[in-house]
């Protein structure tokens, strides 16, 4: 998927060097919003953070099973982040949820909302999903503004929903269904940006939103 300088493509093992470099450089930027592994329970499995290769193998396995769509985000030819549609459920639900992270250097350039819009259109038009969720910590105001600018509905709070930065954290739920974007989310986002540039509507900048959680290891 391509829109101007922004590309979404499947993650590959050969992305390891670029992925690690961006992730390392953004450690402090990403840490407060990253999914972590809770302490093991007496009867539960012992879980460890996977290596990059293990992560990619897991993502590809889940993709082949129809449960996940793992992408990297490229901007002007270089890897700047990751976006995953996870928890894909079929049958009577046909839904999934989006998680992402992005390089601080490209924040404020429309990269994340464009990537989210592209993947939502792909999920609705090509994959056949009906509903997409994005769950965001209430403290992550700039990330909330990204989904609000795209027209996601806020549906409520899930208390202690995900283990983030070492503790169980509350998350706000935002969602879209296919009926709400009959002409496509990317087209709607382009119109909003165009109005903003002309001074009729200011969509704002999504600076300081490193991301919303992937699974541990992402």
CSV table of C-alpha atoms in Angstrom, one decimal:
chain,number,residue,atom,x,y,z
A,1,UNK,CA,0.0,0.0,0.0
A,2,UNK,CA,1.4,3.4,-1.1
A,3,UNK,CA,0.3,7.0,-0.6
A,4,UNK,CA,2.9,9.5,-1.7
A,5,UNK,CA,6.0,9.1,0.5
A,6,UNK,CA,4.3,6.6,2.8
A,7,UNK,CA,4.4,2.9,2.3
A,8,UNK,CA,2.9,0.0,4.2
A,9,UNK,CA,4.4,-3.4,3.5
A,10,UNK,CA,4.6,-6.8,5.2
A,11,UNK,CA,7.4,-7.0,7.8
A,12,UNK,CA,10.3,-9.3,6.9
A,13,UNK,CA,13.3,-10.9,8.7
A,14,UNK,CA,15.6,-8.7,6.6
A,15,UNK,CA,14.1,-5.6,8.3
A,16,UNK,CA,15.9,-6.5,11.5
A,17,UNK,CA,18.8,-4.0,11.2
A,18,UNK,CA,16.6,-1.0,10.3
A,19,UNK,CA,13.9,-2.0,12.8
A,20,UNK,CA,16.4,-2.4,15.7
A,21,UNK,CA,18.1,0.9,14.8
A,22,UNK,CA,14.8,2.9,14.9
A,23,UNK,CA,13.6,1.1,18.0
A,24,UNK,CA,16.8,1.6,19.8
A,25,UNK,CA,17.0,5.3,18.9
A,26,UNK,CA,13.4,5.8,20.2
A,27,UNK,CA,13.7,3.8,23.4
A,28,UNK,CA,12.7,6.6,25.7
A,29,UNK,CA,10.0,7.8,23.3
A,30,UNK,CA,8.4,4.4,23.0
A,31,UNK,CA,8.8,2.9,26.5
A,32,UNK,CA,5.8,4.5,28.3
A,33,UNK,CA,3.4,3.1,25.6
A,34,UNK,CA,4.8,-0.4,25.0
A,35,UNK,CA,3.1,-3.6,25.9
A,36,UNK,CA,5.0,-5.5,28.5
A,37,UNK,CA,4.7,-9.1,29.9
A,38,UNK,CA,3.1,-9.4,33.3
A,39,UNK,CA,4.7,-11.5,36.1
A,40,UNK,CA,4.0,-15.2,35.7
A,41,UNK,CA,1.3,-16.8,37.8
A,42,UNK,CA,1.8,-20.1,39.7
A,43,UNK,CA,-0.2,-22.0,37.1
A,44,UNK,CA,0.5,-19.9,34.0
A,45,UNK,CA,3.2,-20.2,31.4
A,46,UNK,CA,6.6,-18.4,31.8
A,47,UNK,CA,6.7,-16.0,28.9
A,48,UNK,CA,9.8,-14.2,27.6
A,49,UNK,CA,10.2,-11.3,25.2
A,50,UNK,CA,10.9,-12.8,21.8
A,51,UNK,CA,13.9,-12.1,19.5
A,52,UNK,CA,13.2,-10.1,16.3
A,53,UNK,CA,13.3,-13.3,14.3
A,54,UNK,CA,10.9,-15.1,16.6
A,55,UNK,CA,8.6,-12.1,16.5
A,56,UNK,CA,8.6,-12.0,12.7
A,57,UNK,CA,7.9,-15.8,12.6
A,58,UNK,CA,5.0,-15.4,15.0
A,59,UNK,CA,3.6,-12.5,13.0
A,60,UNK,CA,3.8,-14.4,9.7
A,61,UNK,CA,2.3,-17.5,11.3
A,62,UNK,CA,-0.6,-15.5,12.6
A,63,UNK,CA,-1.0,-13.7,9.2
A,64,UNK,CA,-1.1,-17.1,7.4
A,65,UNK,CA,-3.8,-18.2,9.9
A,66,UNK,CA,-5.9,-15.1,9.0
A,67,UNK,CA,-5.6,-13.6,12.5
A,68,UNK,CA,-3.1,-10.7,11.9
A,69,UNK,CA,-1.8,-8.3,9.3
A,70,UNK,CA,1.7,-7.2,10.2
A,71,UNK,CA,3.3,-4.2,8.4
A,72,UNK,CA,6.2,-1.9,8.6
A,73,UNK,CA,5.8,1.8,7.9
A,74,UNK,CA,8.2,3.4,5.4
A,75,UNK,CA,8.5,7.1,4.9
A,76,UNK,CA,10.7,8.5,2.0
A,77,UNK,CA,12.3,5.1,1.5
A,78,UNK,CA,13.3,4.3,5.1
A,79,UNK,CA,11.6,2.2,7.8
A,80,UNK,CA,10.1,4.5,10.4
A,81,UNK,CA,7.7,2.3,12.4
A,82,UNK,CA,5.4,-0.7,12.6
A,83,UNK,CA,1.6,-1.1,12.3
A,84,UNK,CA,-0.2,-4.3,13.0
A,85,UNK,CA,-3.8,-5.3,12.6
A,86,UNK,CA,-4.2,-8.0,15.3
A,87,UNK,CA,-6.9,-10.0,17.0
A,88,UNK,CA,-8.7,-10.6,13.7
A,89,UNK,CA,-11.9,-12.5,14.4
A,90,UNK,CA,-14.2,-13.9,11.7
A,91,UNK,CA,-17.7,-15.4,11.9
A,92,UNK,CA,-20.3,-13.1,13.3
A,93,UNK,CA,-17.7,-10.4,14.3
A,94,UNK,CA,-15.4,-9.8,11.3
A,95,UNK,CA,-13.3,-7.4,13.4
A,96,UNK,CA,-9.7,-6.5,14.4
A,97,UNK,CA,-7.7,-3.9,16.3
A,98,UNK,CA,-4.8,-1.7,15.3
A,99,UNK,CA,-1.5,-1.1,17.1
A,100,UNK,CA,1.4,0.9,15.9
A,101,UNK,CA,4.6,2.7,16.8
A,102,UNK,CA,6.5,5.4,14.9
A,103,UNK,CA,9.9,7.2,14.8
A,104,UNK,CA,9.8,10.5,16.7
A,105,UNK,CA,11.6,12.1,13.8
A,106,UNK,CA,8.6,11.8,11.5
A,107,UNK,CA,5.9,12.7,14.0
A,108,UNK,CA,3.8,15.6,12.8
A,109,UNK,CA,4.1,14.8,9.1
A,110,UNK,CA,0.8,12.9,8.7
A,111,UNK,CA,2.5,9.5,8.5
A,112,UNK,CA,0.5,7.8,11.2
A,113,UNK,CA,-3.0,8.9,10.3
A,114,UNK,CA,-2.2,8.2,6.6
A,115,UNK,CA,-1.0,4.7,7.5
A,116,UNK,CA,-4.0,4.0,9.7
A,117,UNK,CA,-6.4,5.2,7.0
A,118,UNK,CA,-4.7,3.0,4.4
A,119,UNK,CA,-4.9,-0.1,6.5
A,120,UNK,CA,-8.5,0.5,7.5
A,121,UNK,CA,-9.4,0.8,3.8
A,122,UNK,CA,-7.5,-2.4,3.1
A,123,UNK,CA,-9.3,-4.2,6.0
A,124,UNK,CA,-12.8,-3.1,4.9
A,125,UNK,CA,-12.4,-3.3,1.1
A,126,UNK,CA,-10.0,-6.1,0.5
A,127,UNK,CA,-9.9,-8.3,3.6
A,128,UNK,CA,-13.6,-8.1,4.3
A,129,UNK,CA,-13.6,-6.9,8.0
A,130,UNK,CA,-16.6,-5.0,9.3
A,131,UNK,CA,-15.2,-3.3,12.4
A,132,UNK,CA,-11.8,-1.9,13.4
A,133,UNK,CA,-10.8,-0.9,17.0
A,134,UNK,CA,-8.0,1.2,18.3
A,135,UNK,CA,-7.4,1.2,22.1
A,136,UNK,CA,-5.4,4.1,23.6
A,137,UNK,CA,-4.4,5.0,27.1
A,138,UNK,CA,-6.3,8.1,28.3
A,139,UNK,CA,-2.9,9.8,29.0
A,140,UNK,CA,-1.9,9.6,25.3
A,141,UNK,CA,-3.7,12.7,24.2
A,142,UNK,CA,-1.9,13.2,20.9
A,143,UNK,CA,-2.6,9.6,19.8
A,144,UNK,CA,-6.2,10.1,20.7
A,145,UNK,CA,-6.3,13.2,18.5
A,146,UNK,CA,-5.0,11.1,15.6
A,147,UNK,CA,-8.0,8.7,15.6
A,148,UNK,CA,-10.4,11.5,16.4
A,149,UNK,CA,-9.2,13.4,13.3
A,150,UNK,CA,-9.8,10.2,11.3
A,151,UNK,CA,-13.4,10.0,12.6
A,152,UNK,CA,-13.2,7.1,15.0
A,153,UNK,CA,-15.9,7.0,17.6
A,154,UNK,CA,-15.0,6.9,21.3
A,155,UNK,CA,-16.9,4.0,22.8
A,156,UNK,CA,-15.8,3.9,26.4
A,157,UNK,CA,-13.2,2.8,28.9
A,158,UNK,CA,-11.8,-0.7,29.4
A,159,UNK,CA,-10.3,-0.7,32.9
A,160,UNK,CA,-6.9,-2.3,33.3
A,161,UNK,CA,-7.2,-3.6,29.8
A,162,UNK,CA,-3.5,-4.1,28.8
A,163,UNK,CA,-0.2,-4.6,30.5
A,164,UNK,CA,1.8,-1.5,29.5
A,165,UNK,CA,5.1,-0.2,30.8
A,166,UNK,CA,5.0,-2.6,33.7
A,167,UNK,CA,1.4,-2.3,34.9
A,168,UNK,CA,-2.2,-3.0,33.9
A,169,UNK,CA,-3.5,0.2,32.3
A,170,UNK,CA,-6.9,1.6,31.4
A,171,UNK,CA,-7.6,2.1,27.7
A,172,UNK,CA,-10.2,4.1,25.8
A,173,UNK,CA,-11.8,2.3,22.9
A,174,UNK,CA,-12.2,3.9,19.5
A,175,UNK,CA,-13.9,2.2,16.6
A,176,UNK,CA,-15.1,2.4,13.0
A,177,UNK,CA,-17.3,0.2,11.0
A,178,UNK,CA,-17.3,-0.2,7.2
A,179,UNK,CA,-20.7,1.6,6.8
A,180,UNK,CA,-19.2,4.8,8.3
A,181,UNK,CA,-16.6,5.2,5.6
A,182,UNK,CA,-18.4,4.2,2.3
A,183,UNK,CA,-16.0,6.3,0.2
A,184,UNK,CA,-12.9,5.2,2.1
A,185,UNK,CA,-11.1,6.5,5.2
A,186,UNK,CA,-8.0,7.6,3.2
A,187,UNK,CA,-10.2,9.8,0.9
A,188,UNK,CA,-11.8,11.4,3.9
A,189,UNK,CA,-8.4,12.0,5.6
A,190,UNK,CA,-7.1,13.6,2.3
A,191,UNK,CA,-10.1,15.9,2.2
A,192,UNK,CA,-9.6,16.9,5.9
A,193,UNK,CA,-5.9,17.7,5.2
A,194,UNK,CA,-6.8,19.7,2.1
A,195,UNK,CA,-9.4,21.8,4.1
A,196,UNK,CA,-6.7,22.3,6.8
A,197,UNK,CA,-4.2,23.6,4.3
A,198,UNK,CA,-6.8,26.0,2.8
A,199,UNK,CA,-7.6,27.3,6.3
A,200,UNK,CA,-11.2,26.0,6.5
A,201,UNK,CA,-10.4,23.3,9.0
A,202,UNK,CA,-7.2,22.6,10.9
A,203,UNK,CA,-6.7,18.9,11.4
A,204,UNK,CA,-3.7,19.6,13.7
A,205,UNK,CA,-0.4,17.9,14.1
A,206,UNK,CA,0.0,14.5,15.7
A,207,UNK,CA,3.3,15.3,17.4
A,208,UNK,CA,4.3,13.4,20.5
A,209,UNK,CA,2.3,10.2,19.8
A,210,UNK,CA,4.8,7.4,19.7
A,211,UNK,CA,2.1,4.8,19.3
A,212,UNK,CA,-0.3,2.4,20.8
A,213,UNK,CA,0.6,-1.0,22.0
A,214,UNK,CA,1.5,-4.0,20.0
A,215,UNK,CA,1.9,-7.4,21.6
A,216,UNK,CA,5.1,-7.8,23.7
A,217,UNK,CA,8.2,-7.9,21.6
A,218,UNK,CA,6.8,-5.5,19.0
